[in-house]
Coordinates of C-alpha atoms and ligand atoms in Angstrom, one line a residue:
M139 CA -23.4 -10.8 17.5
V140 CA -26.7 -9.3 16.1
S141 CA -29.3 -11.7 14.9
S142 CA -30.5 -11.0 11.4
D143 CA -34.1 -10.1 12.4
K144 CA -32.8 -7.3 14.6
Q145 CA -30.3 -6.0 12.1
P146 CA -31.1 -2.6 10.7
N147 CA -30.8 -2.3 6.9
F148 CA -28.6 0.8 7.0
Y149 CA -25.6 1.9 9.0
D150 CA -23.3 4.9 9.0
V151 CA -20.3 2.7 8.1
I152 CA -20.0 -0.9 6.8
V153 CA -16.7 -2.5 7.2
V154 CA -16.1 -5.4 4.8
G155 CA -13.7 -8.1 6.3
G156 CA -12.9 -9.3 9.7
G157 CA -9.1 -9.2 10.2
N158 CA -6.9 -6.7 11.9
A159 CA -7.4 -3.8 9.4
A160 CA -11.2 -4.2 9.5
L161 CA -11.4 -4.4 13.2
C162 CA -9.2 -1.3 13.7
A163 CA -11.4 0.5 11.1
A164 CA -14.6 -0.5 12.9
L165 CA -13.4 0.4 16.3
T166 CA -12.2 3.8 15.1
A167 CA -15.5 4.6 13.3
R168 CA -17.3 3.7 16.5
E169 CA -15.0 6.1 18.5
E170 CA -16.1 8.8 16.0
G171 CA -19.7 8.1 16.9
A172 CA -20.8 6.1 13.8
S173 CA -23.0 3.1 13.8
V174 CA -20.9 0.3 12.4
L175 CA -21.6 -3.1 10.8
L176 CA -18.7 -5.5 10.3
L177 CA -19.2 -8.2 7.7
E178 CA -16.8 -11.2 8.0
R179 CA -17.1 -13.9 5.2
S180 CA -15.8 -16.7 7.4
P181 CA -17.7 -18.6 10.1
E182 CA -16.9 -17.3 13.6
D183 CA -14.4 -20.1 14.4
E184 CA -12.3 -19.1 11.4
R185 CA -12.6 -15.4 11.8
G186 CA -9.7 -13.0 11.6
G187 CA -8.3 -13.7 8.1
N188 CA -4.6 -13.7 7.6
S189 CA -4.3 -11.6 10.8
S190 CA -5.2 -14.6 12.9
F191 CA -2.4 -16.7 11.2
T192 CA 0.3 -14.2 12.2
E193 CA 2.7 -14.3 15.1
G194 CA 1.2 -11.0 16.0
L195 CA 4.6 -9.4 15.4
M196 CA 4.4 -5.6 14.8
R197 CA 7.1 -3.3 13.4
F198 CA 6.9 0.2 14.9
V199 CA 9.1 3.2 15.8
Y200 CA 10.6 3.2 19.3
S201 CA 13.4 5.0 20.9
G202 CA 14.6 2.4 23.5
K203 CA 13.8 0.3 26.5
D204 CA 11.3 2.9 28.0
D205 CA 9.1 2.7 24.9
I206 CA 9.1 -1.1 25.1
V207 CA 8.2 -1.0 28.8
A208 CA 5.4 1.5 28.2
L209 CA 3.8 -1.1 25.9
S210 CA 4.8 -4.2 27.7
P211 CA 5.0 -3.3 31.4
D212 CA 5.1 -6.7 33.0
L213 CA 8.7 -7.7 32.1
T214 CA 10.8 -9.6 34.6
P215 CA 14.2 -8.1 35.7
D216 CA 15.9 -10.7 33.5
E217 CA 13.8 -9.7 30.5
L218 CA 14.4 -6.1 31.2
A219 CA 18.2 -6.7 31.0
S220 CA 17.8 -7.5 27.3
D221 CA 19.2 -5.2 24.6
F222 CA 16.1 -3.9 22.8
G223 CA 18.0 -1.4 20.7
A224 CA 16.0 1.3 19.1
Y225 CA 14.0 1.6 15.9
T226 CA 14.0 5.2 14.6
E227 CA 11.7 6.8 12.0
E228 CA 14.7 7.1 9.8
K229 CA 15.5 3.4 10.1
F230 CA 11.8 2.5 9.3
F231 CA 11.8 4.8 6.3
D232 CA 15.2 3.4 5.1
D233 CA 14.0 -0.2 5.5
M234 CA 10.8 0.6 3.5
A235 CA 12.7 2.4 0.8
R236 CA 15.5 -0.2 0.5
V237 CA 13.4 -3.3 0.3
T238 CA 10.8 -1.8 -2.1
Q239 CA 13.6 -0.4 -4.3
N240 CA 12.5 3.1 -3.5
R241 CA 9.0 2.5 -4.9
T242 CA 7.0 2.8 -1.7
D243 CA 4.5 5.7 -1.9
P244 CA 6.2 8.4 0.2
D245 CA 3.0 9.9 1.5
L246 CA 1.6 6.6 2.6
C247 CA 4.9 5.5 4.0
E248 CA 5.2 8.6 6.0
I249 CA 1.8 7.9 7.6
L250 CA 2.8 4.3 8.3
V251 CA 6.0 5.2 9.9
K252 CA 4.9 8.3 11.9
Q253 CA 1.7 6.8 13.2
S254 CA 3.2 3.4 14.1
N255 CA 4.0 4.1 17.7
A256 CA 0.8 6.0 18.5
T257 CA -1.2 3.2 16.9
M258 CA 0.5 0.6 19.1
H259 CA -0.6 2.6 22.2
W260 CA -4.1 2.8 20.8
M261 CA -4.2 -1.0 20.3
R262 CA -3.1 -1.4 23.9
R263 CA -6.0 0.8 25.0
Q264 CA -8.2 -1.6 23.1
G265 CA -6.9 -4.3 25.4
V266 CA -4.2 -5.8 23.1
R267 CA -1.2 -6.9 25.2
F268 CA 2.3 -7.0 23.8
L269 CA 5.4 -9.0 24.7
P270 CA 9.0 -8.9 23.3
Q271 CA 9.6 -11.8 20.9
F272 CA 12.5 -13.4 22.8
G273 CA 14.1 -16.2 20.8
R274 CA 12.4 -15.4 17.5
Q275 CA 13.6 -11.8 17.0
A276 CA 16.5 -11.9 19.4
F277 CA 19.2 -14.5 20.1
K278 CA 21.0 -14.8 23.4
V279 CA 24.6 -13.5 23.4
G280 CA 26.6 -13.7 26.6
G281 CA 23.4 -14.6 28.5
K282 CA 21.5 -11.5 27.2
F283 CA 18.8 -11.3 24.5
T284 CA 19.8 -8.9 21.7
F285 CA 17.0 -7.8 19.4
W286 CA 18.0 -7.4 15.8
G287 CA 15.2 -6.7 13.4
G288 CA 13.1 -3.7 14.3
A289 CA 10.2 -6.1 15.0
T290 CA 10.4 -6.4 18.7
L291 CA 6.9 -6.7 20.1
A292 CA 4.2 -9.3 19.4
A293 CA 0.6 -9.5 20.6
V294 CA 0.1 -11.9 23.4
G295 CA -1.5 -15.1 22.0
G296 CA -0.1 -14.3 18.5
G297 CA -2.4 -13.3 15.7
R298 CA -5.3 -15.2 17.3
G299 CA -4.8 -13.4 20.6
L300 CA -4.7 -10.1 18.8
V301 CA -7.8 -10.7 16.7
D302 CA -9.8 -12.1 19.7
Q303 CA -9.0 -9.0 21.7
L304 CA -10.0 -6.7 18.9
Y305 CA -13.3 -8.6 18.5
R306 CA -13.9 -8.3 22.3
A307 CA -13.3 -4.6 22.1
A308 CA -15.5 -4.2 19.0
E309 CA -18.4 -6.1 20.6
K310 CA -18.0 -4.0 23.7
A311 CA -18.0 -0.8 21.7
G312 CA -21.2 -1.8 20.0
V313 CA -20.0 -2.7 16.5
H314 CA -22.5 -5.1 15.0
I315 CA -20.7 -8.2 13.7
R316 CA -22.0 -10.7 11.3
Y317 CA -20.1 -13.9 10.4
N318 CA -20.8 -16.0 7.2
A319 CA -21.4 -12.6 5.7
W320 CA -20.0 -12.8 2.2
V321 CA -20.0 -9.3 0.5
K322 CA -20.4 -9.7 -3.2
D323 CA -20.8 -6.2 -4.6
L324 CA -20.9 -2.5 -3.8
I325 CA -24.0 -0.4 -4.3
A326 CA -22.8 2.5 -6.3
S327 CA -24.3 5.4 -8.2
D328 CA -23.4 8.9 -9.3
K329 CA -23.4 9.8 -5.6
G330 CA -20.7 7.2 -4.9
V331 CA -20.9 4.1 -2.8
T332 CA -24.0 3.8 -0.6
G333 CA -23.9 0.2 0.6
V334 CA -23.1 -3.4 -0.2
V335 CA -24.8 -6.5 -1.6
A336 CA -24.0 -9.4 0.8
T337 CA -25.0 -13.0 1.3
L338 CA -25.6 -13.4 5.0
D339 CA -26.2 -17.0 6.0
H340 CA -27.0 -17.9 2.4
V341 CA -29.5 -15.0 2.0
T342 CA -28.5 -12.3 -0.4
Q343 CA -29.5 -8.8 0.6
E344 CA -28.6 -5.1 0.2
I345 CA -27.4 -3.1 3.2
A346 CA -27.1 0.7 2.9
A347 CA -24.4 2.9 4.5
H348 CA -22.9 6.4 4.2
G349 CA -19.4 4.9 4.0
V350 CA -17.9 1.5 3.2
V351 CA -14.5 0.4 4.3
L352 CA -13.1 -2.5 2.2
A353 CA -10.6 -4.4 4.4
C354 CA -11.1 -7.9 3.0
G355 CA -7.6 -8.8 2.0
G356 CA -5.7 -9.5 -1.3
F357 CA -6.1 -12.3 -3.8
E358 CA -3.6 -14.7 -2.4
A359 CA -6.1 -17.5 -1.9
N360 CA -7.4 -17.3 -5.5
A361 CA -5.4 -19.6 -7.7
A362 CA -6.8 -18.2 -11.0
W363 CA -6.0 -14.6 -10.0
R364 CA -2.5 -15.6 -8.9
A365 CA -1.8 -17.2 -12.2
R366 CA -3.3 -14.2 -14.0
H367 CA -1.5 -11.4 -12.1
L368 CA 1.6 -13.0 -10.5
G369 CA 2.4 -15.2 -13.5
P370 CA 2.7 -18.9 -14.6
G371 CA 3.4 -21.3 -11.8
W372 CA 1.8 -19.2 -9.0
D373 CA -1.4 -21.2 -9.2
L374 CA 0.7 -24.0 -7.6
A375 CA 1.9 -22.0 -4.6
K376 CA 0.7 -23.0 -1.1
V377 CA -1.4 -20.5 0.7
R378 CA 0.0 -19.8 4.1
G379 CA -3.1 -18.2 5.6
S380 CA -6.8 -17.6 5.1
K381 CA -8.7 -19.4 2.3
Y382 CA -11.2 -16.5 2.2
N383 CA -9.0 -13.8 0.7
C384 CA -9.9 -14.3 -3.0
G385 CA -9.7 -10.7 -4.2
D386 CA -13.5 -10.1 -3.8
G387 CA -13.0 -6.5 -2.5
L388 CA -10.5 -5.6 -5.2
D389 CA -12.8 -7.1 -7.9
M390 CA -15.9 -5.2 -6.7
A391 CA -14.0 -1.9 -6.4
L392 CA -12.3 -2.3 -9.9
R393 CA -15.8 -3.0 -11.3
I394 CA -17.0 0.5 -10.3
G395 CA -13.9 2.2 -11.7
A396 CA -11.4 2.2 -8.7
Q397 CA -7.8 2.7 -9.7
P398 CA -5.4 -0.2 -9.2
A399 CA -2.2 0.7 -7.4
G400 CA 1.0 -0.9 -6.3
H401 CA 2.8 -4.0 -7.4
W402 CA 0.0 -6.2 -8.9
S403 CA 2.5 -8.8 -10.1
G404 CA 4.2 -8.8 -6.7
C405 CA 3.6 -10.6 -3.4
H406 CA 5.0 -11.7 -0.1
A407 CA 6.0 -15.3 -0.4
V408 CA 8.4 -17.5 1.6
G409 CA 10.1 -20.8 1.7
W410 CA 7.4 -23.2 3.2
E411 CA 7.2 -26.9 4.0
R412 CA 7.2 -28.7 0.6
Y413 CA 4.2 -30.9 1.4
A414 CA 2.1 -28.4 3.3
D415 CA -1.6 -28.3 2.9
D416 CA -2.9 -26.0 0.1
F417 CA -4.4 -23.5 2.5
G418 CA -3.6 -22.4 6.0
S419 CA -5.4 -24.0 8.9
F420 CA -5.2 -23.2 12.6
A421 CA -4.2 -26.8 13.3
T422 CA -1.0 -26.6 11.2
M423 CA -0.2 -22.9 11.3
D424 CA 2.9 -23.2 13.5
D425 CA 4.5 -26.1 11.6
Y426 CA 5.4 -25.0 8.1
E427 CA 7.7 -22.0 8.4
R428 CA 11.3 -22.7 7.4
D429 CA 12.9 -19.3 8.2
N430 CA 16.4 -20.3 9.4
Y431 CA 17.8 -20.5 5.8
P432 CA 20.4 -17.8 6.5
F433 CA 22.4 -20.4 8.4
S434 CA 21.9 -23.0 5.6
I435 CA 22.8 -23.4 2.0
M436 CA 19.7 -23.9 -0.3
V437 CA 20.0 -26.2 -3.3
N438 CA 17.6 -26.9 -6.1
S439 CA 17.0 -30.2 -7.9
E440 CA 20.0 -29.6 -10.1
G441 CA 22.2 -29.6 -6.9
K442 CA 22.9 -25.9 -7.4
R443 CA 22.6 -22.9 -5.0
F444 CA 20.4 -20.3 -6.5
L445 CA 20.3 -17.3 -4.0
D446 CA 22.4 -15.6 -1.4
E447 CA 21.0 -17.2 1.8
G448 CA 22.9 -14.7 3.9
A449 CA 22.2 -11.5 2.0
D450 CA 20.6 -9.9 5.0
I451 CA 18.8 -10.9 8.3
R452 CA 15.7 -13.0 7.8
N453 CA 13.3 -10.1 8.2
Y454 CA 14.6 -8.4 5.1
T455 CA 14.8 -11.4 2.7
Y456 CA 12.3 -14.1 3.7
A457 CA 9.3 -12.4 1.9
K458 CA 11.0 -12.3 -1.5
Y459 CA 12.7 -15.8 -1.4
G460 CA 9.5 -17.7 -1.9
R461 CA 9.3 -16.4 -5.5
I462 CA 12.8 -17.5 -6.2
I463 CA 12.0 -21.0 -4.9
L464 CA 8.9 -21.1 -7.1
Q465 CA 11.1 -20.3 -10.1
Q466 CA 13.4 -23.4 -9.5
P467 CA 12.8 -26.6 -11.5
D468 CA 9.9 -28.5 -10.0
Q469 CA 9.4 -25.6 -7.5
F470 CA 11.3 -26.9 -4.6
A471 CA 14.6 -26.6 -2.7
W472 CA 16.4 -28.2 0.2
Q473 CA 17.8 -26.2 3.1
I474 CA 21.0 -28.0 4.4
F475 CA 22.4 -27.3 7.8
D476 CA 25.6 -28.2 9.5
S477 CA 25.2 -29.7 13.0
S478 CA 27.0 -26.7 14.5
V479 CA 24.0 -24.5 13.8
T480 CA 21.0 -26.8 14.2
H481 CA 20.5 -25.6 17.8
L482 CA 19.5 -22.2 16.3
L483 CA 16.6 -23.7 14.4
R484 CA 13.1 -22.5 15.3
P485 CA 10.8 -25.1 17.0
E486 CA 8.8 -25.6 13.8
Y487 CA 11.8 -27.5 12.3
R488 CA 11.2 -30.1 15.0
A489 CA 7.4 -30.2 14.3
R490 CA 5.6 -33.3 13.1
R491 CA 4.8 -32.1 9.6
V492 CA 8.3 -31.7 8.3
T493 CA 10.0 -33.2 5.3
K494 CA 13.5 -33.8 6.7
V495 CA 16.6 -35.9 5.9
V496 CA 19.4 -36.5 8.3
A497 CA 22.8 -37.9 7.2
N498 CA 26.1 -38.7 8.8
S499 CA 28.2 -37.8 5.8
I500 CA 27.9 -35.5 2.8
E501 CA 27.9 -38.6 0.5
E502 CA 25.1 -40.1 2.5
L503 CA 23.2 -36.8 2.3
A504 CA 23.6 -36.8 -1.5
D505 CA 22.3 -40.4 -1.6
K506 CA 19.3 -39.6 0.5
L507 CA 18.3 -36.4 -1.5
D508 CA 17.3 -38.6 -4.4
D509 CA 15.5 -35.8 -6.2
V510 CA 18.7 -33.8 -6.4
N511 CA 21.5 -34.2 -9.0
R512 CA 24.1 -36.1 -6.9
E513 CA 27.3 -35.1 -8.6
T514 CA 26.5 -31.4 -8.8
L515 CA 25.4 -31.4 -5.2
L516 CA 28.7 -32.8 -4.0
K517 CA 30.6 -30.3 -6.2
T518 CA 28.4 -27.4 -4.8
I519 CA 29.1 -28.4 -1.2
K520 CA 32.9 -28.9 -1.8
E521 CA 33.2 -25.5 -3.5
Y522 CA 31.1 -23.8 -0.8
N523 CA 33.2 -25.3 2.0
A524 CA 36.4 -24.1 0.3
S525 CA 35.2 -20.6 -0.2
I526 CA 34.4 -19.5 3.4
T527 CA 36.2 -16.7 5.2
R528 CA 37.0 -18.8 8.2
D529 CA 38.9 -16.2 10.1
V530 CA 35.7 -14.2 10.6
P531 CA 33.7 -15.5 13.6
F532 CA 30.1 -16.7 13.1
N533 CA 27.6 -14.5 14.9
P534 CA 23.8 -15.1 14.3
N535 CA 22.8 -11.7 15.8
V536 CA 24.5 -9.4 13.4
K537 CA 25.4 -9.5 9.7
D538 CA 28.7 -11.2 10.6
G539 CA 30.5 -10.8 7.3
R540 CA 31.5 -14.5 7.4
K541 CA 31.2 -15.0 3.6
A542 CA 31.4 -17.7 1.0
Q543 CA 33.1 -15.8 -1.7
G544 CA 34.4 -16.3 -5.2
L545 CA 31.3 -18.4 -6.1
A546 CA 28.9 -17.7 -8.9
I547 CA 26.4 -17.1 -6.1
P548 CA 28.0 -15.7 -3.0
K549 CA 26.8 -16.1 0.6
S550 CA 27.3 -12.8 2.3
N551 CA 26.9 -13.7 5.9
W552 CA 26.7 -16.7 8.3
A553 CA 28.7 -19.0 5.9
V554 CA 29.1 -22.2 8.0
A555 CA 30.9 -25.1 6.3
L556 CA 29.0 -28.3 6.0
E557 CA 31.6 -30.5 7.7
N558 CA 30.2 -31.5 11.1
P559 CA 27.7 -34.3 10.8
P560 CA 25.0 -35.1 11.3
F561 CA 23.7 -32.9 8.5
E562 CA 20.0 -31.9 8.4
A563 CA 18.1 -31.1 5.2
Y564 CA 14.6 -29.7 5.0
A565 CA 12.5 -29.6 1.8
V566 CA 10.7 -26.3 1.0
T567 CA 8.4 -24.9 -1.7
C568 CA 6.8 -21.5 -2.2
G569 CA 4.2 -20.4 0.4
I570 CA 2.3 -17.2 -0.5
T571 CA 1.5 -14.8 2.3
F572 CA -0.3 -11.9 0.7
T573 CA -0.4 -10.0 -2.6
F574 CA 0.9 -6.5 -3.0
G575 CA -1.6 -5.2 -5.6
G576 CA -4.2 -2.9 -4.2
L577 CA -6.3 0.2 -4.7
K578 CA -5.0 3.8 -5.1
V579 CA -6.0 5.9 -2.1
T580 CA -5.7 9.4 -0.8
T581 CA -3.8 10.0 2.5
E582 CA -7.3 9.8 4.1
A583 CA -7.6 6.2 2.8
Q584 CA -10.3 7.2 0.3
V585 CA -10.3 5.2 -2.9
L586 CA -9.5 7.0 -6.1
D587 CA -11.0 6.2 -9.5
T588 CA -9.1 5.8 -12.7
S589 CA -9.7 9.5 -13.4
H590 CA -7.8 10.1 -10.2
R591 CA -10.9 11.4 -8.4
P592 CA -12.0 10.2 -5.0
I593 CA -14.9 7.8 -5.0
A594 CA -17.4 9.2 -2.4
G595 CA -18.1 6.8 0.4
L596 CA -15.4 4.3 -0.4
F597 CA -12.3 3.7 1.8
T598 CA -9.8 0.9 2.1
A599 CA -7.1 -0.5 4.4
G600 CA -4.8 -3.5 5.0
E601 CA -3.8 -5.8 2.2
M602 CA -6.2 -4.0 -0.2
L603 CA -4.3 -0.7 0.1
G604 CA -2.0 -0.4 -2.9
G605 CA 1.4 1.4 -3.1
L606 CA 3.2 0.5 0.1
F607 CA 5.0 -2.8 -0.8
Y608 CA 7.0 -3.6 -3.9
F609 CA 9.2 -6.7 -4.5
N610 CA 9.8 -7.2 -0.9
Y611 CA 8.6 -6.3 2.6
P612 CA 10.2 -5.6 6.0
G613 CA 8.9 -8.4 8.2
A614 CA 6.0 -7.5 10.6
T615 CA 4.8 -4.4 8.7
G616 CA 1.5 -5.9 7.5
L617 CA -0.3 -5.7 10.9
T618 CA 1.1 -2.2 11.5
S619 CA -0.1 -1.1 8.1
G620 CA -3.5 -2.6 8.7
A621 CA -3.9 -1.0 12.1
V622 CA -2.6 2.5 11.0
F623 CA -4.6 2.7 7.8
G624 CA -7.6 0.8 9.3
R625 CA -7.8 3.7 11.8
V626 CA -7.4 6.3 9.0
A627 CA -10.1 4.6 6.9
G628 CA -12.5 4.1 9.9
R629 CA -12.2 7.8 10.8
S630 CA -12.6 9.0 7.2
A631 CA -15.7 6.8 6.7
A632 CA -17.2 8.0 10.0
Q633 CA -16.6 11.6 9.0
A634 CA -18.1 11.1 5.6
A635 CA -21.2 9.6 7.3
S636 CA -21.4 12.5 9.6
A637 CA -21.1 15.0 6.7
A638 CA -23.8 13.1 4.7
K639 CA -26.1 13.2 7.7
K640 CA -25.6 16.9 8.0
V641 CA -26.9 17.5 4.5
G642 CA -29.8 15.2 5.2
N643 CA -28.6 12.5 2.9
V644 CA -30.1 9.4 4.4
A645 CA -28.6 6.2 3.0
Ligands
LIG947 C1 1.2 -17.2 8.2 C2 1.3 -15.7 8.2 C3 2.1 -15.1 9.2 C4 2.1 -13.7 9.2 N1 2.9 -13.1 10.2 C5 2.8 -11.7 10.3 C6 3.3 -11.1 11.4 O1 3.8 -11.7 12.4 N2 3.3 -9.7 11.4 C7 2.7 -9.0 10.4 O2 2.7 -7.8 10.5 N3 2.2 -9.6 9.4 C8 2.2 -10.9 9.3 N4 1.5 -11.5 8.2 C9 0.9 -10.7 7.2 C10 -0.5 -10.2 7.8 O3 -1.3 -11.3 8.1 C11 -1.3 -9.3 6.9 O4 -0.5 -8.3 6.3 C12 -2.4 -8.7 7.6 O5 -3.0 -9.5 8.6 C13 -3.5 -8.3 6.7 O6 -4.6 -7.8 7.4 P1 -5.9 -7.5 6.7 O7 -6.9 -7.1 7.7 O8 -5.7 -6.6 5.5 O9 -6.4 -8.9 6.0 P2 -6.9 -10.2 6.8 O10 -6.5 -10.3 8.2 O11 -6.6 -11.3 5.9 O12 -8.5 -10.0 6.8 C14 -9.2 -10.0 5.6 C15 -10.6 -10.5 6.0 O13 -11.5 -10.3 4.9 C16 -12.5 -11.4 5.0 N5 -13.1 -11.4 3.6 C17 -12.5 -11.8 2.4 N6 -13.4 -11.6 1.4 C18 -14.5 -11.2 2.0 C19 -15.8 -10.9 1.4 N7 -16.1 -11.0 0.1 N8 -16.8 -10.5 2.3 C20 -16.5 -10.4 3.6 N9 -15.3 -10.7 4.2 C21 -14.3 -11.1 3.4 C22 -11.6 -12.6 5.3 O14 -12.4 -13.6 5.8 C23 -10.7 -11.9 6.4 O15 -11.3 -12.0 7.7 C24 1.4 -12.9 8.2 C25 0.6 -13.6 7.3 C26 0.5 -15.0 7.3 C27 -0.4 -15.6 6.3

């Protein structure tokens, strides 16, 4: 870290933010020869934004086991016997198109998909180590792990491991890093963006640069902006990750005429422990996820099911179901599991901070769920149990086609009757992950203004980049997007700096 008295007051490139996208931008700008300052709003022990709250799971294109081994060379013979499948460019495109209802920006999506594999290798060269997510992205069938979701590798040490390694690489590469560095504004003129106004350790100052990369997250941690853009009730959502992503970067860019893009009323939001803290913290980050709902039925306070829990595998539904839970009366739901599937529940269901009810009969369960309409709940379970295609075997690894049919709301896969006690129920509410609304960019990650002209000196990446995600999101794409476009933005900003220096334009 550079102390304030030694810090120059201009750089080739300033990167605003300190998560995955910012670090990838800073490292790439350094590779291009630029002097780089990275400004992270949080204190050092909270650095890394949402990226540090992740599992470090990354979706990328790979053609089979050899590709996995190239990125994760230390697998044991047992691990190598796993079925890793393949994740082709076509599949990644299809997933992005399908879950975004064909709205994803095709040019940006192409960059994301086509550069995903090379970016993973670049991250590995920065020292990030990857391992397959046995257990979370694969279940054991016949003694062998079978991966199912296109999201196979995660950084060793999860999000914190990923972020720590990128910080180590950035320090080694000579990126100047300041913590407690809250960027409040852009310095902009007819020439474009030429720096930032930032409060560093409570002292507000101007720092000049030839290029600024905004990689400081969405507005998920700002209750007022959530209510304004996502709609009524969203102020009450729990924030899963960083409390620092309050929309500052979006705000300062919009103030100088940047063009909003993407799904500003959309976000990634999941079913989350009902009584979770209001913001994420490293102490509780592993405890609040409740992602095994495909094997449950979910009921609201009226005792009714309200979505198809088994519409698809978790990776393709979890990010949109938080919104539906938020829309239920009193904004909560119960996930109810039969004892025949509770061995499949992730470890967080056994964590300390969990709102859980166990019952030895359905009647006892209905008594214990005293915030749910008893009669309707009993009717819902009876009808559900009677509607299951029992001749189809249950298989957690594939969309097994074991349905609950003929109901107002079907369950398309993994329909397990609630008939083997003890039954377990878990209370969830909506946890917001990140917002989808961002800034319009060129394929070089340069921000456009509302006249559709590039703003000189301004680039963006990560959650702030608009146009990739709409309605929903294929799990594990956020880190990949941040890394891919962080690199694009870092390179573009360094090139802009180099061009500015050639014409003698000293910031
Ligand atoms: C609980 C959780 C689990 C997740 N799991 C995964 C996963 O496994 N895989 C995956 O791909 N995605 C996952 N995601 C999504 C992923 O975290 C994001 O898509 C991605 O990390 C965004 O990266 P980013 O760099 O854009 O933002 P962030 O990592 O949030 O970084 C933004 C940074 O900007 C800083 N900042 C904010 N305002 C300012 C300001 N005014 N001045 C200076 N700095 C500022 C913040 O402190 C922060 O460091 C998860 C998210 C959460 C919350």
